[in-house]
mmCIF file of C-alpha atoms and ligand atoms in Angstrom:
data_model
loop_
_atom_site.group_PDB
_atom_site.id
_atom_site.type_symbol
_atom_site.label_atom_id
_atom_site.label_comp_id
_atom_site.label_asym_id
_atom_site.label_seq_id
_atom_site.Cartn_x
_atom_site.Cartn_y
_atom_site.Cartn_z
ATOM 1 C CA UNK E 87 14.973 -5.159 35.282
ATOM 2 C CA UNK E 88 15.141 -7.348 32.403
ATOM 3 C CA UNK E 89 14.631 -5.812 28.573
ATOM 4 C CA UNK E 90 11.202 -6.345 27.832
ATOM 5 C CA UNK E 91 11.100 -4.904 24.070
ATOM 6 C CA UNK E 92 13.074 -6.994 21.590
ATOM 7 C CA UNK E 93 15.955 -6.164 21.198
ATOM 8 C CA UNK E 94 16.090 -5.577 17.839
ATOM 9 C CA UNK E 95 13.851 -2.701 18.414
ATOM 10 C CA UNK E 96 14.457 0.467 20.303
ATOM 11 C CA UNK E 97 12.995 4.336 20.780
ATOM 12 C CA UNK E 98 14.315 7.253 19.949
ATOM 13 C CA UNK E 99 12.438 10.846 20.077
ATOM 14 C CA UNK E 100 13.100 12.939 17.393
ATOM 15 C CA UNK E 101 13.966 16.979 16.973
ATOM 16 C CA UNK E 102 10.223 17.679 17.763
ATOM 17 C CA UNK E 103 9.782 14.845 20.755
ATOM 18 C CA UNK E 104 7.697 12.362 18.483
ATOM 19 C CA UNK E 105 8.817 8.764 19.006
ATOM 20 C CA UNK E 106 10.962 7.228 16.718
ATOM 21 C CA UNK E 107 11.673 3.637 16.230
ATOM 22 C CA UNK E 108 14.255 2.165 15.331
ATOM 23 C CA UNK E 109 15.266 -1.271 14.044
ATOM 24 C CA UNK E 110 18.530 -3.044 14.153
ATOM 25 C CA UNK E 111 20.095 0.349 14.288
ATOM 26 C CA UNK E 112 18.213 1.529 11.451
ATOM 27 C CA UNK E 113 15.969 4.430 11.557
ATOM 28 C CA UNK E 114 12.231 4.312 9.887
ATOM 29 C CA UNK E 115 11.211 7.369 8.367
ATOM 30 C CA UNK E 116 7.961 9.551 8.989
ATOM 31 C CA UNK E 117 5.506 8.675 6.119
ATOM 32 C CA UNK E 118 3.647 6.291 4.048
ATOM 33 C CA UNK E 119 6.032 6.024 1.110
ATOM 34 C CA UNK E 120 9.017 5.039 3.446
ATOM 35 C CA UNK E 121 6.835 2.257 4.831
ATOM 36 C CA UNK E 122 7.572 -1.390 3.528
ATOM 37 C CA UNK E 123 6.015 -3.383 6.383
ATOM 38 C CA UNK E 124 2.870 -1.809 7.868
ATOM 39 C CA UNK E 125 2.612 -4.665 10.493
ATOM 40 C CA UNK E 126 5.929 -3.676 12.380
ATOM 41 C CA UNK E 127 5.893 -1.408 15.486
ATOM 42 C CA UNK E 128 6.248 1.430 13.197
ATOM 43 C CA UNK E 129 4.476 3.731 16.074
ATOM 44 C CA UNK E 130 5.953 6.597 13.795
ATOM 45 C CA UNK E 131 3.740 5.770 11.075
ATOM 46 C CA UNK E 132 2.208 8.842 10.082
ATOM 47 C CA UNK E 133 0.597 8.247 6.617
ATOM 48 C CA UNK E 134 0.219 12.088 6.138
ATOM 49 C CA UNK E 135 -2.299 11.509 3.353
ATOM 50 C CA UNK E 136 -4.694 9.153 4.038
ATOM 51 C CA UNK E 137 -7.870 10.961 3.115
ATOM 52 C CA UNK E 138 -6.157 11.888 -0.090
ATOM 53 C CA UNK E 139 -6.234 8.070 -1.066
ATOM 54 C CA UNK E 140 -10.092 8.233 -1.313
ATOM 55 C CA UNK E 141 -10.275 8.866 -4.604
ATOM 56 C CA UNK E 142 -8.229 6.356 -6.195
ATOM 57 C CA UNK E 143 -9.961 3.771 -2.966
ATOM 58 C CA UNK E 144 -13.243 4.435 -4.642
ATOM 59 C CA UNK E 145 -12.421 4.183 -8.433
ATOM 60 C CA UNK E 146 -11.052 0.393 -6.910
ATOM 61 C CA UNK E 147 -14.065 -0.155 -5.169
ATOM 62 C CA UNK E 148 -15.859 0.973 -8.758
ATOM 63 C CA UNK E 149 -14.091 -1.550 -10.691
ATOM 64 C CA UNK E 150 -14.442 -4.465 -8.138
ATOM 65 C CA UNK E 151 -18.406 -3.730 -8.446
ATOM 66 C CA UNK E 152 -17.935 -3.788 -12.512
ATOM 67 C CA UNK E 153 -15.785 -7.196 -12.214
ATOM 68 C CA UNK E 154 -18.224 -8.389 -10.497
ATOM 69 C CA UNK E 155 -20.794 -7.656 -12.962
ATOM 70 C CA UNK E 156 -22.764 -5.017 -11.155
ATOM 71 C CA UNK E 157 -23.734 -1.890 -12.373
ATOM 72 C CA UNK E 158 -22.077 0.982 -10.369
ATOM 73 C CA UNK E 159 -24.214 3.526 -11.836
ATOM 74 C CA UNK E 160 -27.061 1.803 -10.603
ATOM 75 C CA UNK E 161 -29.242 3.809 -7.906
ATOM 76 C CA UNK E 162 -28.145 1.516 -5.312
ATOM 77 C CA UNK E 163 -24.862 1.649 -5.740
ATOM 78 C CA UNK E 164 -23.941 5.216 -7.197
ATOM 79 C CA UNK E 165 -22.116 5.986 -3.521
ATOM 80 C CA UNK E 166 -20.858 2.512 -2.697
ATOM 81 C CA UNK E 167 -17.437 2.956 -4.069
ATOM 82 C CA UNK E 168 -16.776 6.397 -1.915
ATOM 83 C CA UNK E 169 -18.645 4.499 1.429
ATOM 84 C CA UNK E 170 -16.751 1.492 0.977
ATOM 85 C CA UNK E 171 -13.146 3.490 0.642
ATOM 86 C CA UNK E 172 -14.242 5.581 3.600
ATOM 87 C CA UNK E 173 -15.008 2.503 5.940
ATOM 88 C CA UNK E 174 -11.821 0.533 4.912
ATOM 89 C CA UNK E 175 -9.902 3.753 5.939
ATOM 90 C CA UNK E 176 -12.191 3.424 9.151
ATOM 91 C CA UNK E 177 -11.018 -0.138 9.531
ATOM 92 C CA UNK E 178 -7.084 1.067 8.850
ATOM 93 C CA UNK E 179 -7.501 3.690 11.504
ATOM 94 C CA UNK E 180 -4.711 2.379 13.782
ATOM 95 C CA UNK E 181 -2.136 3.445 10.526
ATOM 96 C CA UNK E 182 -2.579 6.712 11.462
ATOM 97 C CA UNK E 183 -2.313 6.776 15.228
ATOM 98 C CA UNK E 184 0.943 7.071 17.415
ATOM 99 C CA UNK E 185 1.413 5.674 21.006
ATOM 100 C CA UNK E 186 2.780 8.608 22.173
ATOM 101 C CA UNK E 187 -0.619 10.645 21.189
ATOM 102 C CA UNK E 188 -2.822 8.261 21.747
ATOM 103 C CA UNK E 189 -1.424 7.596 25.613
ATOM 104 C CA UNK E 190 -1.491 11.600 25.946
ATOM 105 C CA UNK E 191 0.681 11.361 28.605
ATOM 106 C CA UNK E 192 -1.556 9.693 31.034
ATOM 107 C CA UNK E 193 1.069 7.695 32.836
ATOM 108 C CA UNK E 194 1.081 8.713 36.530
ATOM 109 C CA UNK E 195 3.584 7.888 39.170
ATOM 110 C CA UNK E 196 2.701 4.731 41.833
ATOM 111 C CA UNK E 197 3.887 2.958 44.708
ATOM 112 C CA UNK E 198 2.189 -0.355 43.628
ATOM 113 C CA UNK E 199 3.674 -3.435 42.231
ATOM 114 C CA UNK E 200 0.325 -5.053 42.233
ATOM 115 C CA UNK E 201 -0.755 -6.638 39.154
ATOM 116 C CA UNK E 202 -3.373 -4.327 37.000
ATOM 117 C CA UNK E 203 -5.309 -6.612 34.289
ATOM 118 C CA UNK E 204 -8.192 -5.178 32.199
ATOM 119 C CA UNK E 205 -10.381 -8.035 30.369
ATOM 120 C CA UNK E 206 -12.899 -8.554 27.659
ATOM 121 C CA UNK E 207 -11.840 -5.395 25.713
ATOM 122 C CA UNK E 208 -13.810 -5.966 22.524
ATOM 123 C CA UNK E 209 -11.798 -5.521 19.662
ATOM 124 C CA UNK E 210 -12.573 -5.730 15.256
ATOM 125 C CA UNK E 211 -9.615 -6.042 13.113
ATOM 126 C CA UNK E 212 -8.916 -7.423 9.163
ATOM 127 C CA UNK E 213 -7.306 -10.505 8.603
ATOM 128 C CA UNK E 214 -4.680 -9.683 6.040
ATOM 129 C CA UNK E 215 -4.820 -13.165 4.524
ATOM 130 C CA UNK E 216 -8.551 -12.243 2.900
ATOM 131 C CA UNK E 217 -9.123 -8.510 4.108
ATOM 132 C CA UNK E 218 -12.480 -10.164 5.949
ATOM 133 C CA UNK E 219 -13.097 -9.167 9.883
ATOM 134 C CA UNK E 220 -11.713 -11.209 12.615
ATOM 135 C CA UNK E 221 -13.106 -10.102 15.813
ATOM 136 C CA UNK E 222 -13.398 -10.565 19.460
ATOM 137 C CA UNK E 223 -11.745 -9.614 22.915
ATOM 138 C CA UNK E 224 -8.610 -8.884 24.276
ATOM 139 C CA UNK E 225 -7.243 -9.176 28.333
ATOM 140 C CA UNK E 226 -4.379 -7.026 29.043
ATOM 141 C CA UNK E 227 -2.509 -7.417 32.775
ATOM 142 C CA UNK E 228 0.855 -5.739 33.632
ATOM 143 C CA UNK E 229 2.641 -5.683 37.157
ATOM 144 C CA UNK E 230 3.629 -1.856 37.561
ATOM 145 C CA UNK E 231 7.418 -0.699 39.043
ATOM 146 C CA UNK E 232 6.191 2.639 39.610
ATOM 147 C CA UNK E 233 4.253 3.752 36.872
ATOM 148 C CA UNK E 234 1.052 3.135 35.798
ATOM 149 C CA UNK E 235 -1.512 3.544 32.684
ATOM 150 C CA UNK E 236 -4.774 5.215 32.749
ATOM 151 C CA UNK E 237 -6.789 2.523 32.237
ATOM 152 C CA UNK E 238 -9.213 3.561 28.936
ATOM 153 C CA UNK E 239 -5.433 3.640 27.315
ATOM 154 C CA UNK E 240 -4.654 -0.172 27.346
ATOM 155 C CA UNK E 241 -8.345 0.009 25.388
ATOM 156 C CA UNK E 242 -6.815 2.465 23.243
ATOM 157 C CA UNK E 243 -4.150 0.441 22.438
ATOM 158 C CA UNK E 244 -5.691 -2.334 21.232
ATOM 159 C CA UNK E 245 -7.207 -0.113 18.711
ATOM 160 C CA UNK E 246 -3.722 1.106 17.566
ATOM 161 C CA UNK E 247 -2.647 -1.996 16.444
ATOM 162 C CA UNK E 248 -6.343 -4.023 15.312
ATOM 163 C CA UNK E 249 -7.494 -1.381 13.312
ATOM 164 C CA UNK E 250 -4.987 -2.498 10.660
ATOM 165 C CA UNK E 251 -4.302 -5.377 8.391
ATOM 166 C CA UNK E 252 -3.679 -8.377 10.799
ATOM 167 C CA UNK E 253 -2.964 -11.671 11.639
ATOM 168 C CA UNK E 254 -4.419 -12.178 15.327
ATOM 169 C CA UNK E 255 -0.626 -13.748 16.756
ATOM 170 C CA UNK E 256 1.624 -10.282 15.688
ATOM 171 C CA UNK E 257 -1.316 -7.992 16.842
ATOM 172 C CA UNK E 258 -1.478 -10.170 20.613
ATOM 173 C CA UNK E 259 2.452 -9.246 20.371
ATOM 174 C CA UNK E 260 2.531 -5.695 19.217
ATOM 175 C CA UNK E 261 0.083 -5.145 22.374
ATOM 176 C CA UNK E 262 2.121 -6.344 24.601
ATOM 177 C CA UNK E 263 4.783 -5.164 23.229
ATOM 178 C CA UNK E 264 3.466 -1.527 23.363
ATOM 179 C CA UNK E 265 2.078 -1.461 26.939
ATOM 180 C CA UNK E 266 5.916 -2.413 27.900
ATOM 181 C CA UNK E 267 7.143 0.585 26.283
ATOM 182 C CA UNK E 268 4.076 2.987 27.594
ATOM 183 C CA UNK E 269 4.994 1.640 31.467
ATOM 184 C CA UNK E 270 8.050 0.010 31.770
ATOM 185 C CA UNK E 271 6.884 -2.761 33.961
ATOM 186 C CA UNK E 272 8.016 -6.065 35.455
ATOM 187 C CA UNK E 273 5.675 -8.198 33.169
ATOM 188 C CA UNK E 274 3.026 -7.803 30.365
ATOM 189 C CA UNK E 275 0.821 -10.137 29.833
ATOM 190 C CA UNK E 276 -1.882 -10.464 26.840
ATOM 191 C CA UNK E 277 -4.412 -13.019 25.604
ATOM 192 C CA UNK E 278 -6.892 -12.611 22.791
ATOM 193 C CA UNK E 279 -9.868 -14.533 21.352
ATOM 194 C CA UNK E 280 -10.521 -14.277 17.828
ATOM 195 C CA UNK E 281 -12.838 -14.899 15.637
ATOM 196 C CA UNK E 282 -11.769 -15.231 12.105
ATOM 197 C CA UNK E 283 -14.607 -14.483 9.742
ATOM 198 C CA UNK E 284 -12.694 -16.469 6.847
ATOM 199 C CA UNK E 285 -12.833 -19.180 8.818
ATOM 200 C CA UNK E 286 -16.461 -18.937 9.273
ATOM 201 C CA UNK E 287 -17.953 -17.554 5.967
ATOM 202 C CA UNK E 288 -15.666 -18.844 3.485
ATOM 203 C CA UNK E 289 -13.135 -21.663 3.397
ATOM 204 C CA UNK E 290 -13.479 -24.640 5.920
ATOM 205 C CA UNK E 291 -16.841 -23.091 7.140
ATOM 206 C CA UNK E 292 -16.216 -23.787 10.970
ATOM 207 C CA UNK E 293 -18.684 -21.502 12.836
ATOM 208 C CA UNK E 294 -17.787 -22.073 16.482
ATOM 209 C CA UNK E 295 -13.872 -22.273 16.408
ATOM 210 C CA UNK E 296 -12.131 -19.396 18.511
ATOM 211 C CA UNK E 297 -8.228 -18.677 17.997
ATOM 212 C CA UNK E 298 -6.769 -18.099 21.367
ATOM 213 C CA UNK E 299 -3.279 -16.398 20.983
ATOM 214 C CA UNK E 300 -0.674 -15.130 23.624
ATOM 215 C CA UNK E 301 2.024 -13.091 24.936
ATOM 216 C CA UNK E 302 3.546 -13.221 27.912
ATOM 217 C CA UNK E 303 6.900 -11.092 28.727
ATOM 218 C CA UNK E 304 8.970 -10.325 32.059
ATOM 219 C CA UNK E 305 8.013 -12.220 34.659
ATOM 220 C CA UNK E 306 4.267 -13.571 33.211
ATOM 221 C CA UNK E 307 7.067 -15.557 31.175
ATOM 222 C CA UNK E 308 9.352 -16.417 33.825
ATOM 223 C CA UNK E 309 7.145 -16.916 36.435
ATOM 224 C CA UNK E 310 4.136 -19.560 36.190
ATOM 225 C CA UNK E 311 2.231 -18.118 39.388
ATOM 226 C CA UNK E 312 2.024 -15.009 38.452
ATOM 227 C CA UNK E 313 1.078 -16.032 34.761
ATOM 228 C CA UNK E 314 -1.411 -18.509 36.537
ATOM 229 C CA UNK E 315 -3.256 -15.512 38.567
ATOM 230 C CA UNK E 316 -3.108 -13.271 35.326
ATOM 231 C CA UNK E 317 -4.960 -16.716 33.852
ATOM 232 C CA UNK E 318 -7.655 -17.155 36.695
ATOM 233 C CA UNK E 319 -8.844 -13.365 36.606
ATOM 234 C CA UNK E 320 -9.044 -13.316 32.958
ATOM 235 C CA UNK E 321 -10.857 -16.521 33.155
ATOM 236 C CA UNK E 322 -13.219 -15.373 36.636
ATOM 237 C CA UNK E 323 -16.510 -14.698 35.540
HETATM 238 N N1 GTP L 440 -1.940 -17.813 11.759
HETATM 239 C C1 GTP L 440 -2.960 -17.073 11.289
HETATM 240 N N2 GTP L 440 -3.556 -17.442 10.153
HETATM 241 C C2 GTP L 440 -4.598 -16.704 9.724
HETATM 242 C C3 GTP L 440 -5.064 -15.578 10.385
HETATM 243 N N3 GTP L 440 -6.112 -15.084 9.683
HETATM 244 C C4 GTP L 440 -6.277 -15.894 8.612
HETATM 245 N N4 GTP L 440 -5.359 -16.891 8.625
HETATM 246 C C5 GTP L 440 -5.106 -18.030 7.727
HETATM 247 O O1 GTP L 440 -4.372 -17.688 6.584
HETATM 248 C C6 GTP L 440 -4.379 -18.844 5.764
HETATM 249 C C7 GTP L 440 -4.245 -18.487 4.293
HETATM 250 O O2 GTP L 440 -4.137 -19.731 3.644
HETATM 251 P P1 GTP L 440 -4.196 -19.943 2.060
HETATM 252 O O3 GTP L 440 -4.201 -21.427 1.799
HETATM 253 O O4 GTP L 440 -3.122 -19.138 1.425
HETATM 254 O O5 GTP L 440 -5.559 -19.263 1.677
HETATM 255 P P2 GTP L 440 -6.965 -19.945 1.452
HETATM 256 O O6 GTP L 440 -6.947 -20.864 0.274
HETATM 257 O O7 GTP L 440 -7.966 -18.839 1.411
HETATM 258 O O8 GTP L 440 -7.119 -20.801 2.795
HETATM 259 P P3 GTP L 440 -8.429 -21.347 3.488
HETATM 260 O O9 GTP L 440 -8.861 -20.305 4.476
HETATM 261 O O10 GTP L 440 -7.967 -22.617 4.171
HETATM 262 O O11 GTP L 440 -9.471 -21.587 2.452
HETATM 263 C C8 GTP L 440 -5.625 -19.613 6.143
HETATM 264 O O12 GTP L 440 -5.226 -20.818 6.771
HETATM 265 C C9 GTP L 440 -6.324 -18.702 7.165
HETATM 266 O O13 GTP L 440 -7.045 -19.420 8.160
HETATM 267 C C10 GTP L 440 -4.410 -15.199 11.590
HETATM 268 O O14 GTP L 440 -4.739 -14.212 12.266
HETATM 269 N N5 GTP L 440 -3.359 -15.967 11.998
#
């Protein structure tokens, strides 16, 4: 079977059996710190600390309301700083979840080869460019050799990777990218449609444009039929 993961990137477990990554030979470390690019398949990361950053989230959130000439010790506002830290740490979920946990071993053994696509999985991420929403849904098909995924996790990994800062093309990839190494399959396919709210409340002010973005590995890249019928169910109403 043909390597599916790039291969710049590969697994290793560690002592205790967590997954590590590493890249070009070099290994990431566990932990925040250690972390220079949050948007690679770092499925180690492991921010150990992220509720401890609520503090210093909120005294941001404090001074953003003072530059913008509010009054933070108004009524209205006297909790905003601590809500707003606590939902962007809602919206940066995916930093602090692992493949490995999140698939919970939930890969069973199958005589099928048949291609498995679930669509219209909906799915709220941050565009990095603006830290604004970008929203909308994602269709996930993979042709098993033998293994397959329960199905609520190719849901779960969408969440993984949007609930971080994104830009809609490396989160279509990390998806795909992910599912390969969960299942080991013949082909991955993925297509998402975005849509970018700083393209719609701000800037060019284009309310109806979608961003359609996708991956296609194995044989959904080698193979245009079975990329077409991974195309025609997504697209079946
Ligand atoms: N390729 C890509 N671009 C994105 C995504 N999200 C936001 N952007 C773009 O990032 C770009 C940032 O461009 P800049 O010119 O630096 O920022 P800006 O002045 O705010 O740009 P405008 O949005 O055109 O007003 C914009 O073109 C956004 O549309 C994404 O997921 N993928």
């Amino acid at each position: 079977m043909k390597e599916l993961v790039p291969t710049s990137q590969c697994l290793e477990k560690n002592g205790n059996g967590s997954i590590i990554v590493t890249k070009n030979g070099k290994k990431n470390d566990n932990g925040h710190e250690n972390c220079t690019f949050h948007h690679d398949l770092e499925l180690d990361h492991r921010p150990p600390t992220r509720e401890a950053l609520l503090p210093d989230m909120a005294n941001s959130y404090r001074l953003l309301l003072t530059g913008l000439g509010e009054d933070p010790e108004r009524q209205g506002l006297l909790k905003t700083p601590e809500r707003a830290a606590k939902a962007m740490l809602f919206f940066t979920k995916g930093y602090d979840q692992s493949l490995e946990e999140v698939l919970n071993n939930a890969i069973f053994d199958e005589d099928t080869d048949e291609m498995v696509v679930v669509k219209d999985i909906e799915m709220f991420s941050m565009c990095e460019h603006h830290l604004v929403p970008f929203y909308g849904k994602v269709s996930i098909g993979y042709l098993p050799q033998g293994k397959i995924l329960g199905l609520s996790k190719l849901a779960r990994i969408v969440e993984i990777f949007s609930r971080r800062l994104q830009v809609q093309e490396r989160l279509t990839k990390q998806i795909a990218v992910a599912v390969t190494q969960a299942v080991r399959p013949a082909g991955v396919a993925v297509v998402i449609e975005g849509v970018h709210m700083c393209m719609v409340m701000r800037g060019v002010q284009k309310i109806n444009s979608k961003t359609v973005t996708s991956t296609m590995l194995g044989v959904f890249r080698d193979d245009p039929k079975t990329r077409e019928e991974f195309l025609n169910l997504v697209h079946s109403k």
